[in-house]
């Protein structure tokens, strides 16, 4: 278990950096889920739990710099515990949230603690020392890596067995209830997206997307392509409308 | 004022394509030293470093430039290369430090907004939605497809905008303002259609409630709700969450509420 916990912690360190730097998005639950699944020898549960967590976290994005509950720790710990305690992948969501919240608080603290370091950076700038600026940034990366490594290692190495036995003590109805709740959770992610995006003029498109799936059973990609077609049509329709209006203005000016 | 202009005002063309790519690579570490006081400032300076070093041979000028780039800076981490391109073109032209600062401040806000709409609210839901749908079926292609779609757009824009920003320099600002409206409009159309589709696809909520009236029993889900409209409960639940979020409840409270509803619903046997 030590080696598995170390491997997962290493992965958490790498993806923790990716959450803020690189942003190749290997840190999203849909990716970390399968990696944790490979490490723990249960790819299928990893995929399913990762996919579920992905949907929950879809709306929790760092808008305007605000920190959402930590997706890296939430995804990795949620998937690990779902696999280790041999529970329904839906249960991963319930386990993930407390850890994601704790990590969110930790990151906020880290970003506060790093503020004074900027005065060192000012000194380097004064002396035109570009190497010094490099050093400060590499220091930030190192601290990020270590924080995530520890955050993932401790609960998985020390908590997995006790978590499994604790889960075993819970009544089955409770666990089934968590699973039902897990199925409902994506609604929260989608609601956050709606709060940010939904304006009256766009309500129609929300309904169209819903209908395309409920009644026509289209895949998400098909829906996305169809929506792109509508957006393209709308773009050119508006463009020609604008240039027509511009032409008319010129003509009336002429008369 | 001397403090706002560079000492060495010669303007040789020193920045080439290789330098631009180097800076775009470095921009991956934009938030390595993120903090609440200056946000991305030190990472921004780190990304610009190769260019600044080539442009400012005069040590006093380099120091001046570095100090101005250590000021507060925050924008979208993908679109930042566009500002970098413009700024490096201005530095190379030895523009006044005040106008370089002005361009940074004028662009970082709008680009932050466009980036949020484009990446976090459109590209991520679409690519991750496709990836997650495959993953939930147990298909290993899910994560791979997600990473491919996401990063082709991500890296294409990151490097493309660097060169575009540098080439168009300051004139790009006016163009950007025109394009903003169309981009956010189009992104809203695609994004919301996909969210509608995701609601129907990925929320599992059915009631097991059976209403008994004498000898007849009616399964609420199969006999009533599904006949009126499939996926009615998921839609209703999303709308409830949307309403509560607009009321100011935090996502964490809603997660708690959902757990309570799920567990209580299971205990009393309606879910």
Coordinates of C-alpha atoms in Angstrom, one line a residue:
Chain A
X1 CA 0.0 0.0 0.0
X2 CA 2.9 2.4 0.7
X3 CA 4.1 2.3 -2.9
X4 CA 0.6 2.7 -4.2
X5 CA 0.0 5.7 -1.9
X6 CA 3.3 7.2 -2.9
X7 CA 2.4 6.8 -6.6
X8 CA -1.0 8.4 -6.1
X9 CA 0.7 11.3 -4.1
X10 CA 3.2 11.8 -6.9
X11 CA 0.4 12.0 -9.4
X12 CA -1.4 14.5 -7.1
X13 CA 1.7 16.6 -7.0
X14 CA 2.1 16.7 -10.7
X15 CA -1.6 17.4 -11.4
X16 CA -1.7 20.0 -8.5
X17 CA 0.9 22.0 -10.5
X18 CA -1.2 21.5 -13.7
X19 CA -4.2 23.0 -12.0
X20 CA -2.5 26.4 -12.0
X21 CA 0.4 25.9 -14.4
X22 CA 0.4 24.2 -17.8
X23 CA -3.3 23.7 -17.6
X24 CA -3.2 20.8 -19.9
X25 CA -6.1 19.6 -17.8
X26 CA -4.6 16.3 -16.8
X27 CA -5.8 17.4 -13.4
X28 CA -9.5 16.9 -14.2
X29 CA -11.3 14.0 -12.5
X30 CA -12.0 12.3 -15.8
X31 CA -8.2 11.9 -16.3
X32 CA -7.1 11.5 -12.7
X33 CA -9.8 8.9 -12.2
X34 CA -8.4 6.5 -14.7
X35 CA -4.8 7.1 -13.5
X36 CA -5.8 6.3 -9.9
X37 CA -7.7 3.3 -11.3
X38 CA -4.6 2.0 -13.0
X39 CA -2.5 2.5 -9.9
X40 CA -5.0 0.7 -7.7
X41 CA -5.8 -2.0 -10.2
X42 CA -9.4 -1.1 -10.9
X43 CA -9.6 0.9 -14.1
X44 CA -13.3 0.5 -14.5
X45 CA -14.3 2.0 -11.2
X46 CA -11.7 4.7 -11.7
X47 CA -13.2 5.7 -15.0
X48 CA -16.8 5.7 -13.7
X49 CA -16.0 7.6 -10.5
X50 CA -13.8 10.0 -12.4
X51 CA -16.5 10.7 -14.9
X52 CA -19.1 11.2 -12.2
X53 CA -16.8 13.7 -10.3
X54 CA -16.1 15.4 -13.6
X55 CA -19.7 16.3 -14.0
X56 CA -20.1 17.5 -10.5
X57 CA -17.0 19.8 -10.8
X58 CA -17.9 21.1 -14.3
X59 CA -19.3 24.4 -13.0
X60 CA -16.8 24.8 -10.3
X61 CA -14.2 26.7 -12.3
X62 CA -11.9 29.5 -11.1
X63 CA -14.0 32.4 -12.4
X64 CA -12.3 35.7 -12.0
X65 CA -9.7 34.0 -9.9
X66 CA -12.0 32.8 -7.1
X67 CA -11.0 29.3 -5.8
X68 CA -13.6 26.6 -6.1
X69 CA -13.4 23.4 -3.9
X70 CA -10.1 21.8 -5.0
X71 CA -10.7 19.6 -8.0
X72 CA -7.4 17.7 -7.8
X73 CA -7.7 16.5 -4.2
X74 CA -11.4 16.0 -4.5
X75 CA -11.0 13.9 -7.7
X76 CA -8.0 11.8 -6.5
X77 CA -9.2 11.1 -3.0
X78 CA -12.8 10.5 -4.1
X79 CA -11.8 8.0 -6.7
X80 CA -9.2 6.3 -4.4
X81 CA -11.6 5.8 -1.6
X82 CA -14.4 4.5 -3.9
X83 CA -12.0 1.9 -5.2
X84 CA -10.4 1.0 -1.9
X85 CA -13.7 0.7 0.0
X86 CA -15.2 -1.2 -3.0
X87 CA -18.3 1.1 -3.1
X88 CA -20.5 2.2 -5.9
X89 CA -18.6 4.9 -7.9
X90 CA -21.4 7.4 -7.1
X91 CA -20.3 7.3 -3.5
X92 CA -17.0 8.9 -4.5
X93 CA -18.7 12.3 -4.7
X94 CA -19.7 12.3 -1.1
X95 CA -16.3 11.3 0.0
X96 CA -14.5 13.8 -2.2
X97 CA -16.2 17.0 -1.0
X98 CA -14.8 17.4 2.6
X99 CA -11.3 16.8 1.3
X100 CA -11.8 19.2 -1.6
X101 CA -13.0 21.9 0.8
X102 CA -10.0 21.4 3.1
X103 CA -7.6 21.6 0.2
X104 CA -9.4 24.8 -1.0
X105 CA -8.8 26.4 2.3
X106 CA -5.1 25.2 2.2
X107 CA -4.6 26.8 -1.2
X108 CA -6.1 30.1 -0.1
X109 CA -3.7 30.1 2.8
X110 CA -0.7 29.3 0.5
X111 CA -1.6 32.2 -1.8
X112 CA -1.7 34.5 1.1
X113 CA 1.5 33.3 2.5
X114 CA 3.3 33.8 -0.8
X115 CA 2.4 37.5 -0.9
X116 CA 5.5 38.7 1.1
X117 CA 7.8 36.9 -1.3
X118 CA 6.9 39.5 -3.9
X119 CA 9.0 42.1 -2.1
X120 CA 12.0 39.9 -2.7
X121 CA 10.9 39.8 -6.4
X122 CA 10.9 43.7 -6.3
X123 CA 14.5 43.6 -5.1
X124 CA 15.5 41.3 -7.9
X125 CA 13.7 43.7 -10.4
X126 CA 15.6 46.7 -9.0
X127 CA 18.9 44.9 -9.6
X128 CA 17.8 43.6 -13.1
X129 CA 18.3 40.1 -11.8
X130 CA 16.2 37.9 -14.1
X131 CA 17.6 34.7 -12.6
X132 CA 16.2 35.7 -9.3
X133 CA 12.7 36.0 -10.8
X134 CA 13.1 32.5 -12.2
X135 CA 14.1 31.2 -8.8
X136 CA 11.0 32.7 -7.1
X137 CA 8.7 31.0 -9.6
X138 CA 10.5 27.6 -9.3
X139 CA 10.1 27.9 -5.5
X140 CA 6.4 28.5 -6.0
X141 CA 6.1 25.3 -8.1
X142 CA 8.1 23.3 -5.5
X143 CA 5.8 24.4 -2.7
X144 CA 2.7 23.5 -4.8
X145 CA 4.1 20.1 -5.5
X146 CA 4.9 19.3 -1.9
X147 CA 1.6 20.5 -0.6
X148 CA -0.4 18.3 -3.0
X149 CA 1.9 15.4 -2.4
X150 CA 1.2 15.5 1.3
X151 CA -2.5 16.3 1.0
X152 CA -3.0 13.1 -1.1
X153 CA -0.5 10.8 0.7
X154 CA -1.7 11.2 4.3
X155 CA -5.4 10.4 3.9
X156 CA -4.8 7.5 1.4
X157 CA -2.0 5.9 3.3
X158 CA -3.4 6.3 6.8
X159 CA -7.1 6.6 6.1
X160 CA -8.0 4.0 3.4
X161 CA -8.4 1.0 5.7
X162 CA -10.2 2.9 8.4
X163 CA -12.4 4.6 5.8
X164 CA -13.2 1.2 4.3
X165 CA -14.2 -0.2 7.7
X166 CA -16.1 3.0 8.6
X167 CA -18.1 2.7 5.4
X168 CA -18.8 -1.0 6.2
X169 CA -20.4 0.1 9.5
X170 CA -22.8 2.4 7.8
X171 CA -26.3 1.2 7.1
X172 CA -26.9 0.1 3.5
X173 CA -29.8 2.5 3.1
X174 CA -27.5 5.4 3.9
X175 CA -24.9 4.3 1.3
X176 CA -27.7 3.9 -1.2
X177 CA -28.9 7.4 -0.3
X178 CA -25.4 8.8 -0.9
X179 CA -25.5 7.0 -4.3
X180 CA -28.8 8.6 -5.2
X181 CA -27.4 12.0 -4.1
X182 CA -24.3 11.4 -6.3
X183 CA -26.6 10.9 -9.3
X184 CA -28.3 14.3 -8.5
X185 CA -25.0 16.2 -7.9
X186 CA -24.3 17.2 -11.5
X187 CA -27.3 19.5 -11.2
X188 CA -25.2 21.7 -9.0
X189 CA -22.4 22.1 -11.5
X190 CA -24.9 22.8 -14.2
X191 CA -26.8 25.3 -12.0
X192 CA -23.5 27.3 -11.4
X193 CA -22.9 27.4 -15.2
X194 CA -26.5 28.6 -15.7
X195 CA -26.1 31.4 -13.1
X196 CA -23.1 32.7 -15.0
X197 CA -24.3 32.2 -18.6
X198 CA -28.1 32.3 -18.7
X199 CA -29.7 35.4 -20.0
X200 CA -33.3 35.7 -21.3
X201 CA -32.1 35.8 -24.9
X202 CA -30.4 32.5 -24.5
X203 CA -33.1 30.5 -22.7
X204 CA -34.2 29.0 -26.0
X205 CA -30.9 27.3 -26.6
X206 CA -31.0 25.6 -23.1
X207 CA -34.4 24.2 -24.1
X208 CA -33.1 23.1 -27.5
X209 CA -30.2 21.2 -26.0
X210 CA -32.5 19.5 -23.5
X211 CA -34.9 18.4 -26.2
X212 CA -32.3 17.1 -28.5
X213 CA -31.2 14.6 -25.9
X214 CA -34.5 13.7 -24.2
X215 CA -36.6 13.2 -27.3
X216 CA -34.0 12.7 -30.1
X217 CA -31.3 10.9 -28.0
X218 CA -28.5 12.7 -29.7
X219 CA -24.9 12.5 -28.3
X220 CA -23.3 15.5 -26.6
X221 CA -20.9 15.9 -29.6
X222 CA -23.8 16.0 -32.0
X223 CA -25.5 18.6 -29.9
X224 CA -22.3 20.7 -29.7
X225 CA -21.9 20.6 -33.5
X226 CA -25.5 21.5 -34.1
X227 CA -25.1 24.5 -31.7
X228 CA -21.9 25.5 -33.5
X229 CA -23.9 25.6 -36.7
X230 CA -26.5 27.8 -35.2
X231 CA -23.9 30.1 -33.7
X232 CA -22.2 30.4 -37.1
X233 CA -25.4 31.1 -38.9
X234 CA -26.2 33.7 -36.2
X235 CA -22.8 35.3 -36.5
X236 CA -23.1 35.8 -40.3
X237 CA -26.7 36.9 -40.1
X238 CA -25.8 39.6 -37.6
X239 CA -22.8 40.6 -39.6
X240 CA -24.8 41.1 -42.8
X241 CA -27.5 42.9 -40.8
X242 CA -24.9 45.3 -39.4
X243 CA -23.3 46.0 -42.8
X244 CA -26.8 46.5 -44.3
X245 CA -27.6 49.0 -41.5
X246 CA -24.3 50.7 -42.1
X247 CA -25.1 51.0 -45.9
X248 CA -28.5 52.4 -45.2
X249 CA -27.1 55.0 -43.0
X250 CA -24.7 56.1 -45.6
X251 CA -27.5 56.4 -48.1
X252 CA -29.8 58.5 -45.9
X253 CA -26.8 60.6 -45.1
X254 CA -26.3 61.1 -48.8
X255 CA -29.9 62.1 -49.4
Chain B
X1 CA 9.5 62.5 -17.5
X2 CA 12.7 60.5 -17.5
X3 CA 11.4 57.8 -15.2
X4 CA 8.7 56.8 -17.7
X5 CA 10.9 56.6 -20.8
X6 CA 13.8 54.3 -21.5
X7 CA 17.4 55.6 -21.7
X8 CA 18.3 53.6 -24.7
X9 CA 15.8 54.5 -27.4
X10 CA 17.3 52.7 -30.3
X11 CA 14.8 50.2 -31.8
X12 CA 16.6 47.3 -33.5
X13 CA 14.3 44.4 -34.4
X14 CA 15.6 41.7 -32.1
X15 CA 12.5 39.5 -31.5
X16 CA 12.1 36.5 -33.8
X17 CA 9.7 33.6 -34.0
X18 CA 11.8 31.5 -31.7
X19 CA 11.7 34.1 -29.0
X20 CA 8.0 34.3 -29.2
X21 CA 7.6 30.5 -28.9
X22 CA 10.0 30.5 -26.0
X23 CA 7.8 33.1 -24.2
X24 CA 4.7 31.1 -25.0
X25 CA 6.2 28.0 -23.4
X26 CA 7.2 30.0 -20.4
X27 CA 3.6 31.3 -20.1
X28 CA 2.6 27.8 -19.0
X29 CA 4.1 28.8 -15.6
X30 CA 2.2 32.1 -15.4
X31 CA 0.7 31.2 -12.0
X32 CA 3.8 29.4 -10.5
X33 CA 4.1 32.2 -7.9
X34 CA 0.4 33.2 -7.7
X35 CA -0.5 35.2 -4.6
X36 CA -3.2 37.5 -3.5
X37 CA -1.0 40.6 -3.5
X38 CA 0.3 40.7 -7.1
X39 CA -1.6 37.7 -8.5
X40 CA 0.3 36.6 -11.7
X41 CA 2.9 39.4 -11.7
X42 CA 6.0 37.4 -11.0
X43 CA 4.9 34.6 -13.4
X44 CA 4.2 37.3 -16.1
X45 CA 7.7 38.7 -15.7
X46 CA 9.1 35.2 -15.8
X47 CA 7.3 34.6 -19.1
X48 CA 8.5 37.8 -20.7
X49 CA 12.1 37.4 -19.5
X50 CA 13.6 36.0 -22.7
X51 CA 12.2 38.9 -24.7
X52 CA 13.1 41.7 -22.2
X53 CA 16.6 40.4 -21.9
X54 CA 17.1 40.7 -25.7
X55 CA 15.5 44.1 -25.9
X56 CA 17.0 45.9 -23.0
X57 CA 20.8 45.8 -23.3
X58 CA 21.0 48.8 -21.0
X59 CA 20.9 47.5 -17.4
X60 CA 19.0 50.5 -16.1
X61 CA 16.3 50.0 -18.7
X62 CA 16.0 46.3 -17.9
X63 CA 15.5 47.2 -14.2
X64 CA 12.9 49.8 -15.1
X65 CA 11.1 47.4 -17.3
X66 CA 11.2 44.6 -14.8
X67 CA 9.9 46.8 -12.0
X68 CA 6.9 47.9 -14.1
X69 CA 6.2 44.2 -14.9
X70 CA 6.2 43.3 -11.2
X71 CA 3.1 45.4 -10.7
X72 CA -0.2 43.7 -10.1
X73 CA -1.3 41.6 -13.1
X74 CA -4.1 39.1 -13.6
X75 CA -5.8 37.8 -16.7
X76 CA -6.9 34.5 -18.2
X77 CA -4.0 32.1 -18.2
X78 CA -4.6 30.9 -21.8
X79 CA -5.2 34.2 -23.5
X80 CA -2.3 35.9 -21.7
X81 CA 0.0 35.3 -24.7
X82 CA -2.1 37.8 -26.7
X83 CA -1.2 40.6 -24.2
X84 CA 2.4 39.3 -24.1
X85 CA 2.7 39.6 -27.9
X86 CA 1.4 43.2 -27.8
X87 CA 3.6 44.2 -24.9
X88 CA 6.7 42.7 -26.3
X89 CA 6.1 44.6 -29.6
X90 CA 5.7 47.8 -27.5
X91 CA 8.9 47.1 -25.5
X92 CA 10.8 46.4 -28.7
X93 CA 9.6 49.8 -30.0
X94 CA 10.7 51.3 -26.7
X95 CA 7.4 52.8 -26.1
X96 CA 6.7 54.9 -23.0
X97 CA 6.3 52.7 -19.9
X98 CA 3.0 54.4 -19.0
X99 CA 1.4 53.4 -22.3
X100 CA 2.7 49.8 -21.9
X101 CA 1.1 49.7 -18.5
X102 CA -2.1 51.2 -19.9
X103 CA -2.3 48.4 -22.5
X104 CA -1.8 45.8 -19.9
X105 CA -4.5 47.1 -17.7
X106 CA -6.9 47.7 -20.6
X107 CA -6.6 44.2 -21.9
X108 CA -6.3 42.0 -18.9
X109 CA -9.9 42.5 -17.7
X110 CA -11.7 41.9 -21.0
X111 CA -9.5 39.0 -21.9
X112 CA -10.1 37.5 -18.5
X113 CA -13.8 37.7 -19.2
X114 CA -13.6 36.3 -22.7
X115 CA -11.3 33.5 -21.5
X116 CA -13.7 32.5 -18.8
X117 CA -16.6 32.3 -21.3
X118 CA -14.5 30.5 -23.9
X119 CA -12.6 28.0 -21.9
X120 CA -14.2 27.4 -18.5
X121 CA -17.8 27.8 -19.7
X122 CA -17.7 26.4 -23.3
X123 CA -14.6 24.4 -24.2
X124 CA -14.4 22.6 -20.8
X125 CA -18.1 21.6 -20.5
X126 CA -18.1 20.3 -24.1
X127 CA -14.8 18.4 -24.1
X128 CA -15.2 17.1 -20.5
X129 CA -18.8 16.2 -21.2
X130 CA -17.8 14.1 -24.1
X131 CA -14.9 12.5 -22.1
X132 CA -17.0 11.9 -19.0
X133 CA -19.8 10.3 -21.1
X134 CA -17.3 7.8 -22.5
X135 CA -15.7 7.3 -19.1
X136 CA -18.9 6.6 -17.3
X137 CA -19.5 3.8 -19.8
X138 CA -16.1 2.4 -18.7
X139 CA -14.4 3.4 -22.0
X140 CA -10.7 4.3 -21.6
X141 CA -11.0 6.6 -24.6
X142 CA -12.9 9.1 -22.4
X143 CA -9.9 10.8 -20.8
X144 CA -7.9 10.6 -24.0
X145 CA -10.6 12.2 -26.2
X146 CA -11.0 14.9 -23.5
X147 CA -7.3 15.8 -23.4
X148 CA -7.0 15.8 -27.2
X149 CA -10.0 18.1 -27.9
X150 CA -9.1 20.4 -25.0
X151 CA -5.4 20.8 -25.7
X152 CA -5.6 21.2 -29.5
X153 CA -7.7 24.3 -28.9
X154 CA -5.6 25.3 -25.9
X155 CA -2.2 25.1 -27.4
X156 CA -3.4 26.4 -30.8
X157 CA -4.6 29.5 -29.2
X158 CA -1.8 29.9 -26.8
X159 CA 0.9 29.9 -29.5
X160 CA -1.3 31.5 -32.2
X161 CA -2.3 34.5 -30.1
X162 CA 1.4 35.1 -29.1
X163 CA 2.4 35.6 -32.8
X164 CA -0.9 37.4 -33.6
X165 CA -0.5 39.8 -30.7
X166 CA 3.1 40.6 -31.6
X167 CA 2.3 41.0 -35.3
X168 CA -0.7 43.3 -34.9
X169 CA 0.8 45.1 -31.9
X170 CA -1.3 48.0 -30.7
X171 CA -3.7 48.1 -33.6
X172 CA -5.0 44.7 -32.3
X173 CA -6.8 46.4 -29.4
X174 CA -9.4 48.0 -31.5
X175 CA -10.1 44.8 -33.4
X176 CA -10.4 42.9 -30.2
X177 CA -13.1 45.2 -28.9
X178 CA -15.2 44.6 -32.0
X179 CA -14.8 40.8 -31.8
X180 CA -15.6 40.5 -28.1
X181 CA -19.4 40.9 -28.6
X182 CA -19.5 38.2 -31.3
X183 CA -17.3 35.8 -29.4
X184 CA -19.2 35.9 -26.2
X185 CA -22.6 35.7 -28.0
X186 CA -21.5 32.6 -30.0
X187 CA -20.0 31.0 -26.9
X188 CA -23.2 31.6 -25.0
X189 CA -25.3 29.9 -27.7
X190 CA -23.1 26.8 -27.9
X191 CA -22.5 26.7 -24.1
X192 CA -26.1 26.8 -23.1
X193 CA -27.3 24.3 -25.7
X194 CA -24.7 21.9 -24.4
X195 CA -25.7 22.5 -20.8
X196 CA -29.3 21.7 -21.8
X197 CA -28.0 18.4 -23.3
X198 CA -25.9 17.6 -20.2
X199 CA -28.9 18.1 -17.9
X200 CA -30.8 15.6 -19.9
X201 CA -27.9 13.2 -20.1
X202 CA -26.2 13.1 -16.8
X203 CA -28.5 13.7 -13.9
X204 CA -30.0 10.5 -12.5
X205 CA -33.1 11.3 -10.6
X206 CA -36.2 9.0 -10.6
X207 CA -38.9 8.5 -8.0
X208 CA -39.8 5.0 -6.9
X209 CA -43.0 6.3 -5.5
X210 CA -46.1 4.2 -6.3
X211 CA -49.5 5.6 -5.6
X212 CA -52.0 3.1 -4.5
X213 CA -55.7 3.9 -4.9
X214 CA -57.7 0.9 -4.0
X215 CA -56.7 -2.0 -6.2
X216 CA -55.1 0.2 -8.8
X217 CA -51.5 1.3 -8.4
X218 CA -49.7 4.0 -10.3
X219 CA -46.0 4.1 -10.6
X220 CA -45.4 7.9 -10.6
X221 CA -42.2 7.7 -12.6
X222 CA -43.2 5.3 -15.4
X223 CA -46.9 6.0 -15.6
X224 CA -47.0 9.7 -15.1
X225 CA -43.8 11.7 -15.3
X226 CA -42.2 9.8 -18.2
X227 CA -45.4 10.1 -20.2
X228 CA -45.6 13.9 -19.6
X229 CA -41.9 14.5 -20.3
X230 CA -38.8 12.3 -19.9
X231 CA -36.1 13.7 -17.7
X232 CA -38.6 16.0 -16.0
X233 CA -37.2 15.5 -12.5
X234 CA -33.5 16.2 -13.5
X235 CA -34.6 19.4 -15.2
X236 CA -36.7 20.4 -12.2
X237 CA -33.9 19.7 -9.8
X238 CA -31.4 21.7 -11.9
X239 CA -33.8 24.6 -11.9
X240 CA -34.2 24.4 -8.1
X241 CA -30.4 24.4 -7.7
X242 CA -30.2 27.4 -10.1
X243 CA -32.8 29.2 -8.1
X244 CA -31.0 28.6 -4.8
X245 CA -27.7 29.6 -6.2
X246 CA -29.2 32.8 -7.5
X247 CA -30.6 33.3 -3.9
X248 CA -27.0 33.3 -2.8
X249 CA -26.5 29.7 -1.4
X250 CA -23.0 28.4 -1.9
X251 CA -22.3 25.3 -3.9
X252 CA -21.1 23.6 -0.8
X253 CA -24.4 24.1 1.0
X254 CA -26.2 22.7 -2.1
X255 CA -24.0 19.6 -2.1
X256 CA -25.0 19.2 1.6
X257 CA -28.6 19.7 0.8
X258 CA -28.4 17.2 -2.1
X259 CA -26.9 14.6 0.2
X260 CA -29.7 15.1 2.7
X261 CA -32.4 14.9 0.0
X262 CA -30.8 11.7 -1.4
X263 CA -30.5 10.0 2.0
X264 CA -33.8 11.1 3.4
X265 CA -35.5 10.2 0.1
X266 CA -34.0 6.8 0.2
X267 CA -35.1 6.2 3.8
X268 CA -38.7 7.2 3.2
X269 CA -38.6 5.3 0.0
X270 CA -39.5 7.8 -2.6
X271 CA -36.1 7.9 -4.4

